[in-house]
């Protein structure tokens, strides 16, 4: 917030007043200012950010993302979370001063507070790694497990995920490495098998031991001492039977009623998990907690089964709801219980809402994202056992970033020297430096917005984009300064230059698209970053530089 006003003031006093009315120049300036805000540079960053809080932690009022500055008025140092604390402790955080009762280590995982909002990859920041063992030695099953987990983790938003099957002594394992994140998040995603079912309890009345169940048609049944005979089959209490695609479990019987549970749909019936704000939201509750919800779209078969089963329910007088709720289970654990509106009785409903709660908006958002990822990816074909979960250190670290910045600065100095020797005019060299720097800022702003990981391929893509940008700028200024053809106006000269630049950009994008769509790993990261850089250049930076060149030539 100090840098942004300084940048705005600098542009106001440096740029000529008539340039501030130019749409292309102002779009460029606006993108720079917005990018700086999105990157969120903080050169005075201090403290340690909480990455995760264990279930047994005494810091129940601390949430992930919060920054801890001091404990008992002492500035925290690296490794402070491993030190023992006892009694009432005072914690100064980014969300105010808090107190907690400690009895040993704090049970949290932290990292140094970041000086920006950029996400860095495994090589630069490190991450977390897990090794899992599927309950199968079949290669095809292991590949299915890998594919499902890859979909689940990528949907959840953890960046730069690397999956690798390992075969050892007749057993199959899968190694998963993720940039950032923490072991608790990864373990929660891996431990969910993803078996999703929804059930509706049915309490069916009988007369003289006989009753009727309405599904695709009416099915007469009779109750005995400890069983139900339906559709010619005798089903004991605790057993299940499939009737017209609806799985019925007999819970209990008597001469006056039969207690059943009907499974109306499962994970195979989920067609779409919605993420848009209209159908996926978080709302604060009167008690200070946060209620999250999102909608899912069901298959027509699942919707029909819902209609058949609800036609057997009664409407509770004065409440406009049906006599039984719909129970949602994930991995055989009750996840949610939703009342059913009376107007849905017998109706084929293809969209339902799933909800839950969290103690904070961060907690609610994480719980919602995790469940959405599990439901979207589907169930694992077999159970998996987590063999190992640990943190991995960066192989390059911050030292590499400093070296990369130094190399970039040296390259920029070299380019400036060459351009100076060619044109010998400060008013030509200075705009090139400003334009190239702004291009990097805008690319990083876009990366921060979409959550793209800055890793080695991304850095390579940025460098390639900058080199292409310098080349385009030289092409523009060279065309503008050409004096052989006096019949061409400055506008026509720039038009010729931009025609070549746009054509070149088109070929780069065309070459990168196959790598982005069908590529993987390093190739895909490089392709995406290069495409972003090229689009930023031709849509924002080059047009602004063209306007600056017009002003330079006129002077």
Coordinates of C-alpha atoms in Angstrom, one line a residue:
X1 CA 0.0 0.0 0.0
X2 CA 3.1 2.2 0.1
X3 CA 4.3 1.1 -3.4
X4 CA 0.9 1.5 -5.1
X5 CA 0.4 5.3 -4.4
X6 CA 4.1 5.8 -5.3
X7 CA 3.7 4.1 -8.7
X8 CA 0.5 6.1 -9.4
X9 CA 2.2 9.4 -8.5
X10 CA 5.2 8.5 -10.6
X11 CA 3.1 7.9 -13.6
X12 CA 1.2 11.1 -13.1
X13 CA 4.3 13.3 -13.0
X14 CA 6.5 11.3 -15.5
X15 CA 3.9 10.7 -18.3
X16 CA 2.9 13.8 -20.3
X17 CA -0.6 15.0 -19.5
X18 CA -2.0 14.2 -23.0
X19 CA -0.7 10.6 -22.6
X20 CA -2.9 10.2 -19.5
X21 CA -5.9 10.5 -21.8
X22 CA -4.8 7.7 -24.1
X23 CA -6.8 4.6 -23.6
X24 CA -4.0 2.2 -24.4
X25 CA -1.5 3.9 -22.1
X26 CA -4.1 4.1 -19.3
X27 CA -5.0 0.4 -19.7
X28 CA -1.3 -0.4 -19.4
X29 CA -0.9 1.8 -16.3
X30 CA -4.0 0.3 -14.7
X31 CA -2.8 -3.3 -15.3
X32 CA 0.5 -2.4 -13.6
X33 CA -1.2 -1.0 -10.6
X34 CA -3.6 -3.9 -10.3
X35 CA -0.8 -6.4 -10.7
X36 CA 1.1 -4.8 -7.9
X37 CA -2.0 -5.0 -5.7
X38 CA -2.5 -8.7 -6.6
X39 CA 1.2 -9.6 -6.0
X40 CA 1.0 -7.8 -2.7
X41 CA 4.6 -6.9 -2.2
X42 CA 5.5 -6.6 1.5
X43 CA 9.2 -5.9 2.0
X44 CA 8.7 -5.7 5.8
X45 CA 7.2 -9.1 6.1
X46 CA 7.8 -10.7 9.5
X47 CA 6.4 -13.4 11.7
X48 CA 5.4 -17.0 10.8
X49 CA 2.3 -18.0 8.9
X50 CA 0.2 -20.9 10.2
X51 CA -0.1 -23.6 7.6
X52 CA -2.0 -26.2 9.6
X53 CA -3.4 -26.8 13.1
X54 CA -3.5 -30.4 14.3
X55 CA -6.7 -31.8 15.9
X56 CA -4.9 -32.0 19.3
X57 CA -3.5 -28.5 19.2
X58 CA -4.2 -26.2 22.2
X59 CA -4.5 -23.2 19.8
X60 CA -8.2 -23.8 19.0
X61 CA -8.6 -20.1 18.2
X62 CA -5.8 -20.0 15.6
X63 CA -6.7 -20.7 12.0
X64 CA -4.6 -21.6 8.9
X65 CA -3.3 -18.4 7.2
X66 CA -3.0 -16.4 10.4
X67 CA 0.5 -14.9 11.0
X68 CA 2.0 -15.2 14.5
X69 CA 4.3 -12.4 15.5
X70 CA 5.0 -12.8 19.3
X71 CA 4.3 -15.3 22.1
X72 CA 4.4 -13.9 25.6
X73 CA 5.8 -10.7 24.2
X74 CA 8.8 -12.5 22.7
X75 CA 9.3 -12.3 18.9
X76 CA 8.9 -15.8 17.5
X77 CA 11.9 -17.4 15.9
X78 CA 12.4 -20.4 13.5
X79 CA 11.3 -23.6 15.2
X80 CA 9.3 -21.9 17.9
X81 CA 6.3 -24.3 17.4
X82 CA 8.5 -27.2 18.5
X83 CA 9.2 -25.6 21.9
X84 CA 7.1 -26.5 24.9
X85 CA 4.7 -23.9 26.4
X86 CA 2.7 -24.3 29.6
X87 CA -0.2 -22.4 31.2
X88 CA -1.8 -19.3 29.7
X89 CA 0.1 -17.9 26.8
X90 CA -0.4 -14.6 25.0
X91 CA -0.2 -14.8 21.2
X92 CA 0.1 -11.7 19.0
X93 CA -1.2 -12.5 15.5
X94 CA -2.3 -10.7 12.3
X95 CA -5.8 -11.0 13.7
X96 CA -5.2 -9.4 17.0
X97 CA -4.0 -10.6 20.4
X98 CA -5.2 -14.0 21.6
X99 CA -4.8 -16.2 24.6
X100 CA -4.6 -20.0 24.9
X101 CA -4.0 -22.7 27.5
X102 CA -0.8 -24.6 26.4
X103 CA 0.5 -27.9 27.7
X104 CA 3.5 -28.8 25.6
X105 CA 4.2 -28.1 22.0
X106 CA 1.7 -26.0 20.1
X107 CA 0.6 -28.6 17.5
X108 CA 0.9 -26.3 14.5
X109 CA 3.0 -26.1 11.4
X110 CA 4.3 -22.8 10.2
X111 CA 6.5 -21.2 7.6
X112 CA 8.0 -17.7 7.3
X113 CA 5.5 -15.1 6.4
X114 CA 5.6 -14.5 2.6
X115 CA 6.6 -11.1 1.2
X116 CA 4.1 -11.5 -1.6
X117 CA 1.1 -13.5 -2.8
X118 CA 2.9 -15.6 -5.3
X119 CA 3.0 -19.4 -5.1
X120 CA 6.3 -21.1 -5.7
X121 CA 7.0 -24.7 -6.8
X122 CA 8.7 -27.7 -5.2
X123 CA 12.2 -26.6 -6.3
X124 CA 11.8 -23.1 -4.8
X125 CA 9.6 -23.6 -1.8
X126 CA 9.4 -27.3 -1.0
X127 CA 6.2 -29.1 -0.2
X128 CA 4.8 -32.4 1.1
X129 CA 5.2 -35.9 -0.1
X130 CA 3.1 -39.0 0.5
X131 CA 3.6 -42.7 -0.4
X132 CA 0.4 -44.8 -0.6
X133 CA -0.2 -48.5 -1.2
X134 CA -3.4 -49.5 -3.0
X135 CA -5.0 -52.7 -1.8
X136 CA -4.3 -54.3 -5.1
X137 CA -1.4 -55.5 -7.2
X138 CA -3.2 -55.1 -10.5
X139 CA -1.4 -52.5 -12.7
X140 CA -4.7 -51.3 -14.2
X141 CA -6.2 -50.7 -10.7
X142 CA -3.1 -48.8 -9.6
X143 CA -3.4 -46.6 -12.7
X144 CA -7.0 -45.9 -11.9
X145 CA -6.1 -44.9 -8.3
X146 CA -3.4 -42.6 -9.6
X147 CA -5.8 -41.0 -12.1
X148 CA -8.5 -40.5 -9.5
X149 CA -6.2 -39.0 -6.9
X150 CA -4.6 -36.7 -9.6
X151 CA -8.0 -35.4 -10.5
X152 CA -9.0 -34.9 -6.8
X153 CA -5.8 -33.1 -5.8
X154 CA -5.8 -30.8 -8.9
X155 CA -9.4 -29.9 -8.3
X156 CA -8.7 -29.1 -4.7
X157 CA -6.2 -26.5 -5.9
X158 CA -2.9 -27.8 -4.7
X159 CA -0.4 -26.7 -7.4
X160 CA 2.5 -28.5 -9.1
X161 CA 1.4 -32.1 -8.1
X162 CA 3.8 -34.8 -9.2
X163 CA 2.4 -38.4 -9.3
X164 CA 4.7 -41.4 -9.8
X165 CA 3.8 -45.2 -9.7
X166 CA 6.4 -47.3 -8.0
X167 CA 6.6 -51.1 -8.3
X168 CA 8.7 -53.0 -5.7
X169 CA 8.9 -56.7 -4.9
X170 CA 5.6 -57.4 -6.5
X171 CA 3.8 -54.5 -4.8
X172 CA 2.5 -51.3 -6.3
X173 CA 2.9 -47.9 -4.7
X174 CA 2.1 -44.3 -5.7
X175 CA 4.3 -41.4 -4.7
X176 CA 2.7 -38.0 -4.6
X177 CA 4.6 -34.7 -4.2
X178 CA 2.9 -31.4 -3.9
X179 CA 4.2 -27.9 -3.8
X180 CA 3.1 -26.1 -0.6
X181 CA 0.2 -27.5 1.2
X182 CA 0.6 -29.5 4.4
X183 CA 0.5 -33.1 5.5
X184 CA -2.9 -32.8 7.2
X185 CA -4.6 -31.5 4.0
X186 CA -2.9 -34.2 1.9
X187 CA -3.8 -37.0 4.3
X188 CA -7.4 -35.9 4.4
X189 CA -7.7 -36.1 0.7
X190 CA -6.0 -39.5 0.4
X191 CA -7.8 -41.1 3.3
X192 CA -11.2 -40.5 1.7
X193 CA -12.1 -43.4 -0.5
X194 CA -14.8 -41.3 -2.0
X195 CA -17.7 -43.7 -1.6
X196 CA -20.8 -41.4 -1.7
X197 CA -24.4 -42.6 -1.0
X198 CA -27.7 -41.0 -0.1
X199 CA -30.3 -42.8 1.8
X200 CA -33.9 -42.2 2.8
X201 CA -35.4 -44.1 5.8
X202 CA -38.8 -45.6 5.0
X203 CA -41.4 -46.6 7.7
X204 CA -44.1 -48.5 5.8
X205 CA -47.3 -49.4 7.5
X206 CA -48.8 -52.9 7.2
X207 CA -52.2 -54.4 7.7
X208 CA -52.3 -58.0 9.0
X209 CA -48.6 -58.2 8.0
X210 CA -49.1 -57.0 4.4
X211 CA -48.0 -53.8 2.9
X212 CA -47.1 -52.0 -0.4
X213 CA -44.0 -50.2 -1.6
X214 CA -44.2 -47.8 -4.5
X215 CA -41.2 -47.5 -6.8
X216 CA -41.5 -47.8 -10.6
X217 CA -44.7 -49.7 -9.7
X218 CA -46.4 -51.0 -6.6
X219 CA -44.7 -54.0 -4.9
X220 CA -46.7 -55.9 -2.4
X221 CA -44.7 -57.3 0.6
X222 CA -45.4 -59.3 3.7
X223 CA -43.6 -59.2 7.0
X224 CA -42.7 -62.3 9.1
X225 CA -41.0 -62.7 12.4
X226 CA -37.6 -61.4 11.3
X227 CA -37.9 -60.9 7.6
X228 CA -39.7 -59.3 4.7
X229 CA -40.9 -61.1 1.6
X230 CA -41.0 -58.8 -1.4
X231 CA -41.0 -59.5 -5.1
X232 CA -40.8 -63.2 -4.4
X233 CA -37.6 -62.9 -2.2
X234 CA -37.4 -63.3 1.5
X235 CA -35.0 -60.7 3.1
X236 CA -33.9 -61.0 6.7
X237 CA -33.3 -58.0 8.9
X238 CA -29.9 -56.5 8.2
X239 CA -29.9 -57.8 4.6
X240 CA -30.4 -55.8 1.4
X241 CA -32.3 -56.4 -1.9
X242 CA -32.2 -54.5 -5.2
X243 CA -35.7 -53.6 -6.4
X244 CA -35.9 -51.7 -9.7
X245 CA -32.4 -50.3 -9.2
X246 CA -33.1 -49.1 -5.6
X247 CA -31.1 -50.8 -2.9
X248 CA -33.4 -51.6 0.1
X249 CA -32.0 -52.6 3.5
X250 CA -34.3 -54.1 6.0
X251 CA -33.8 -52.4 9.3
X252 CA -36.6 -54.0 11.4
X253 CA -40.1 -55.4 11.1
X254 CA -43.2 -55.9 13.2
X255 CA -46.8 -56.9 12.4
X256 CA -47.8 -53.2 11.9
X257 CA -44.8 -51.8 10.1
X258 CA -41.6 -52.4 8.1
X259 CA -38.6 -50.2 8.7
X260 CA -36.4 -50.0 5.6
X261 CA -33.6 -47.7 4.2
X262 CA -33.6 -46.9 0.5
X263 CA -30.3 -45.9 -1.3
X264 CA -31.6 -43.3 -3.8
X265 CA -28.3 -42.4 -5.5
X266 CA -24.5 -42.9 -5.1
X267 CA -21.3 -41.4 -6.5
X268 CA -22.0 -42.8 -10.0
X269 CA -25.1 -40.6 -10.2
X270 CA -23.2 -37.4 -9.7
X271 CA -22.9 -35.6 -13.0
X272 CA -21.7 -32.1 -12.0
X273 CA -20.3 -30.5 -8.8
X274 CA -21.1 -26.8 -8.9
X275 CA -18.5 -24.1 -7.9
X276 CA -20.3 -20.9 -9.0
X277 CA -21.2 -18.3 -6.4
X278 CA -25.0 -18.8 -7.0
X279 CA -24.8 -22.5 -6.0
X280 CA -21.6 -22.7 -3.9
X281 CA -21.5 -20.2 -1.0
X282 CA -20.4 -19.6 2.6
X283 CA -22.6 -17.6 5.0
X284 CA -22.0 -16.5 8.6
X285 CA -24.4 -17.8 11.2
X286 CA -25.8 -16.0 14.3
X287 CA -23.4 -18.0 16.6
X288 CA -20.4 -16.8 14.7
X289 CA -19.7 -20.0 12.8
X290 CA -19.8 -20.3 9.0
X291 CA -22.2 -22.4 7.0
X292 CA -21.1 -23.7 3.6
X293 CA -23.1 -25.3 0.9
X294 CA -22.8 -26.3 -2.7
X295 CA -25.1 -28.0 -5.3
X296 CA -24.6 -31.2 -7.2
X297 CA -26.4 -32.3 -10.4
X298 CA -27.7 -35.9 -10.5
X299 CA -28.2 -38.3 -13.3
X300 CA -31.8 -38.9 -14.5
X301 CA -31.7 -42.4 -13.0
X302 CA -30.8 -41.0 -9.6
X303 CA -33.4 -38.3 -9.9
X304 CA -36.1 -41.0 -10.8
X305 CA -35.1 -43.1 -7.8
X306 CA -35.5 -40.0 -5.6
X307 CA -39.0 -39.5 -6.9
X308 CA -40.0 -43.1 -6.5
X309 CA -38.8 -43.3 -2.9
X310 CA -40.2 -40.0 -1.7
X311 CA -43.7 -41.0 -3.1
X312 CA -43.8 -43.4 -0.1
X313 CA -43.3 -40.6 2.5
X314 CA -46.0 -38.6 4.3
X315 CA -46.3 -34.9 4.6
X316 CA -45.9 -33.6 8.2
X317 CA -48.9 -31.4 8.9
X318 CA -48.1 -27.7 9.4
X319 CA -44.4 -28.1 8.5
X320 CA -44.4 -28.5 4.7
X321 CA -41.7 -31.2 4.9
X322 CA -41.8 -35.0 4.4
X323 CA -41.7 -37.5 7.2
X324 CA -38.1 -38.6 6.5
X325 CA -34.9 -36.7 5.7
X326 CA -32.3 -37.6 3.1
X327 CA -29.1 -38.8 4.7
X328 CA -25.8 -38.2 2.9
X329 CA -22.9 -40.6 3.6
X330 CA -19.2 -40.3 2.6
X331 CA -17.2 -43.5 3.2
X332 CA -20.0 -44.9 5.3
X333 CA -19.9 -41.9 7.7
X334 CA -22.9 -39.6 8.0
X335 CA -22.0 -36.3 6.3
X336 CA -25.3 -34.4 6.3
X337 CA -29.0 -34.8 7.0
X338 CA -31.3 -32.7 4.9
X339 CA -35.1 -32.2 5.3
X340 CA -37.1 -32.8 2.2
X341 CA -39.7 -30.1 1.2
X342 CA -43.2 -31.5 0.8
X343 CA -43.5 -30.1 -2.8
X344 CA -40.6 -32.5 -3.8
X345 CA -42.7 -35.6 -3.0
X346 CA -42.7 -37.9 -6.1
X347 CA -40.7 -35.3 -8.1
X348 CA -37.6 -36.2 -10.2
X349 CA -35.1 -33.7 -8.6
X350 CA -31.8 -33.5 -10.5
X351 CA -30.1 -30.9 -8.3
X352 CA -29.6 -31.1 -4.5
X353 CA -27.6 -29.0 -2.1
X354 CA -25.0 -30.3 0.3
X355 CA -24.1 -28.2 3.4
X356 CA -21.8 -28.2 6.4
X357 CA -20.2 -25.8 8.8
X358 CA -16.8 -24.5 10.0
X359 CA -15.5 -22.5 12.9
X360 CA -14.0 -19.9 10.6
X361 CA -14.4 -18.8 7.0
X362 CA -11.0 -20.4 6.2
X363 CA -12.1 -23.7 7.9
X364 CA -15.4 -23.6 6.1
X365 CA -13.8 -22.9 2.7
X366 CA -11.3 -25.7 3.2
X367 CA -14.0 -28.2 4.2
X368 CA -16.1 -27.3 1.2
X369 CA -13.2 -27.5 -1.3
X370 CA -12.1 -30.9 0.1
X371 CA -15.6 -32.4 -0.2
X372 CA -16.1 -30.9 -3.7
X373 CA -12.8 -32.4 -4.8
X374 CA -13.7 -35.9 -3.4
X375 CA -17.2 -35.9 -5.0
X376 CA -15.9 -34.5 -8.3
X377 CA -13.1 -37.1 -8.6
X378 CA -15.3 -40.1 -7.7
X379 CA -14.6 -43.1 -5.6
X380 CA -11.3 -44.9 -5.6
X381 CA -11.5 -48.4 -7.1
X382 CA -9.9 -49.9 -4.0
X383 CA -8.9 -48.9 -0.5
X384 CA -5.4 -47.3 -0.1
X385 CA -3.0 -47.3 2.9
X386 CA -0.8 -44.3 3.6
X387 CA 2.7 -45.7 4.0
X388 CA 4.5 -42.4 4.6
X389 CA 3.8 -38.6 4.7
X390 CA 6.6 -36.1 5.1
X391 CA 7.8 -32.6 4.2
X392 CA 10.3 -32.2 1.4
X393 CA 12.8 -29.4 1.3
X394 CA 13.4 -27.2 -1.7
X395 CA 16.2 -28.2 -3.9
X396 CA 17.0 -24.7 -5.0
X397 CA 15.3 -22.4 -2.5
X398 CA 15.5 -18.6 -2.1
X399 CA 19.1 -18.6 -3.2
X400 CA 18.1 -19.6 -6.7
X401 CA 15.6 -16.7 -6.8
X402 CA 18.3 -14.2 -5.9
X403 CA 20.6 -15.7 -8.5
X404 CA 17.8 -15.6 -11.1
X405 CA 17.1 -11.9 -10.3
X406 CA 20.8 -11.1 -10.5
X407 CA 21.0 -12.9 -13.9
X408 CA 17.9 -11.1 -15.1
X409 CA 19.4 -7.7 -14.0
X410 CA 22.7 -8.6 -15.8
X411 CA 20.8 -9.5 -19.0
X412 CA 18.8 -6.3 -18.8
X413 CA 22.0 -4.3 -18.5
X414 CA 23.4 -6.1 -21.5
X415 CA 20.3 -5.4 -23.6
X416 CA 20.4 -1.7 -22.5
X417 CA 24.0 -1.4 -23.6
X418 CA 23.3 -2.9 -27.0
X419 CA 20.2 -0.7 -27.5
X420 CA 22.2 2.4 -26.4
X421 CA 25.0 1.6 -28.8
X422 CA 22.4 1.2 -31.6
X423 CA 20.3 4.4 -31.0
X424 CA 22.3 6.5 -28.5
X425 CA 19.2 8.1 -27.1
X426 CA 18.1 7.9 -23.5
X427 CA 14.4 8.5 -24.5
X428 CA 14.5 5.3 -26.5
X429 CA 16.3 3.1 -24.0
X430 CA 14.4 4.2 -20.9
X431 CA 10.9 3.3 -22.2
X432 CA 12.2 -0.2 -23.2
X433 CA 13.4 -0.8 -19.6
X434 CA 10.1 0.4 -18.2
X435 CA 8.0 -1.7 -20.6
X436 CA 10.0 -4.9 -20.0
X437 CA 9.8 -4.5 -16.2
X438 CA 6.0 -3.8 -16.4
X439 CA 5.6 -6.9 -18.6
X440 CA 7.1 -9.1 -15.8
X441 CA 4.9 -7.4 -13.2
X442 CA 1.7 -8.0 -15.2
X443 CA 2.6 -11.7 -15.9
X444 CA 3.2 -12.2 -12.2
X445 CA -0.1 -10.5 -11.4
X446 CA -1.9 -12.9 -13.7
X447 CA -0.1 -15.8 -12.1
X448 CA -1.1 -14.6 -8.6
X449 CA -4.8 -14.2 -9.8
X450 CA -5.1 -17.7 -11.2
X451 CA -2.9 -19.3 -8.5
X452 CA -0.3 -20.5 -11.0
X453 CA 2.8 -21.9 -9.5
X454 CA 6.1 -20.1 -10.1
X455 CA 8.6 -22.9 -10.8
X456 CA 11.5 -23.5 -13.1
X457 CA 9.3 -23.9 -16.2
X458 CA 7.4 -20.7 -15.3
X459 CA 10.7 -18.8 -14.9
X460 CA 11.9 -20.1 -18.3
X461 CA 8.6 -19.0 -19.9
X462 CA 8.9 -15.6 -18.4
X463 CA 12.5 -15.2 -19.7
X464 CA 11.4 -16.4 -23.1
X465 CA 8.6 -13.9 -23.1
X466 CA 10.8 -11.0 -22.1
X467 CA 13.3 -11.9 -24.9
X468 CA 10.4 -11.9 -27.4
X469 CA 9.2 -8.6 -25.9
X470 CA 12.5 -6.9 -26.3
X471 CA 12.7 -8.1 -29.9
X472 CA 9.2 -6.7 -30.6
X473 CA 10.1 -3.3 -29.1
X474 CA 13.2 -3.0 -31.2
X475 CA 11.1 -3.9 -34.3
X476 CA 8.6 -1.2 -33.4
X477 CA 11.2 1.6 -32.8
X478 CA 13.3 0.5 -35.8
X479 CA 10.2 0.7 -38.1
X480 CA 9.3 4.1 -36.6
X481 CA 12.8 5.6 -37.2
X482 CA 13.1 4.3 -40.8
X483 CA 13.7 7.2 -43.1
X484 CA 14.1 5.5 -46.5
X485 CA 10.5 5.6 -47.4
X486 CA 9.3 9.2 -46.9
X487 CA 5.8 8.3 -48.4
X488 CA 4.8 6.2 -45.4
X489 CA 3.3 7.9 -42.4
X490 CA 4.4 7.0 -38.8
X491 CA 1.0 5.3 -38.3
X492 CA 1.6 3.1 -41.4
X493 CA 5.1 2.2 -40.3
X494 CA 3.8 1.1 -36.9
X495 CA 1.0 -0.8 -38.5
X496 CA 3.6 -2.8 -40.5
X497 CA 5.6 -3.5 -37.3
X498 CA 2.5 -4.6 -35.4
X499 CA 1.4 -6.9 -38.3
X500 CA 4.7 -8.7 -38.0
X501 CA 4.5 -8.8 -34.2
X502 CA 1.0 -10.2 -34.1
X503 CA 1.9 -12.8 -36.7
X504 CA 4.9 -13.9 -34.6
X505 CA 2.8 -14.0 -31.4
X506 CA 0.2 -16.2 -33.2
X507 CA 2.8 -18.7 -34.3
X508 CA 4.2 -18.9 -30.7
X509 CA 0.7 -19.5 -29.2
X510 CA -0.1 -22.1 -31.9
X511 CA 3.2 -23.9 -31.1
X512 CA 2.5 -23.8 -27.3
X513 CA -1.2 -24.9 -27.4
X514 CA -0.4 -28.6 -28.1
X515 CA 2.0 -28.6 -25.2
X516 CA -0.5 -27.0 -22.9
X517 CA -3.3 -29.4 -23.9
X518 CA -1.5 -32.7 -24.2
X519 CA 1.7 -31.9 -22.4
X520 CA 2.7 -32.7 -18.9
X521 CA 5.1 -31.6 -16.2
X522 CA 7.7 -29.2 -17.3
X523 CA 6.3 -28.8 -20.8
X524 CA 2.9 -27.8 -19.7
X525 CA 4.1 -25.3 -17.2
X526 CA 6.4 -23.7 -19.8
X527 CA 3.7 -23.6 -22.4
X528 CA 1.1 -21.9 -20.1
X529 CA 3.5 -19.3 -18.8
X530 CA 4.7 -18.5 -22.4
X531 CA 1.1 -18.1 -23.7
X532 CA 0.2 -15.8 -20.8
X533 CA 3.3 -13.7 -21.5
X534 CA 2.5 -13.5 -25.2
X535 CA -1.1 -12.5 -24.6
X536 CA -0.1 -9.9 -22.1
X537 CA 2.4 -8.5 -24.6
X538 CA 0.1 -8.2 -27.6
X539 CA -3.0 -7.1 -25.7
X540 CA -1.6 -4.6 -23.2
X541 CA 2.1 -3.8 -23.4
X542 CA 2.9 -3.6 -27.1
X543 CA 0.0 -1.2 -27.9
X544 CA 1.1 1.1 -25.0
X545 CA 4.7 1.0 -26.2
X546 CA 3.5 2.0 -29.7
X547 CA 1.8 5.1 -28.2
X548 CA 5.0 5.9 -26.4
X549 CA 7.0 5.6 -29.6
X550 CA 4.7 8.0 -31.4
X551 CA 5.4 10.6 -28.7
X552 CA 9.2 9.9 -28.9
X553 CA 9.2 10.4 -32.6
X554 CA 7.2 13.6 -32.5
X555 CA 9.7 15.1 -30.0

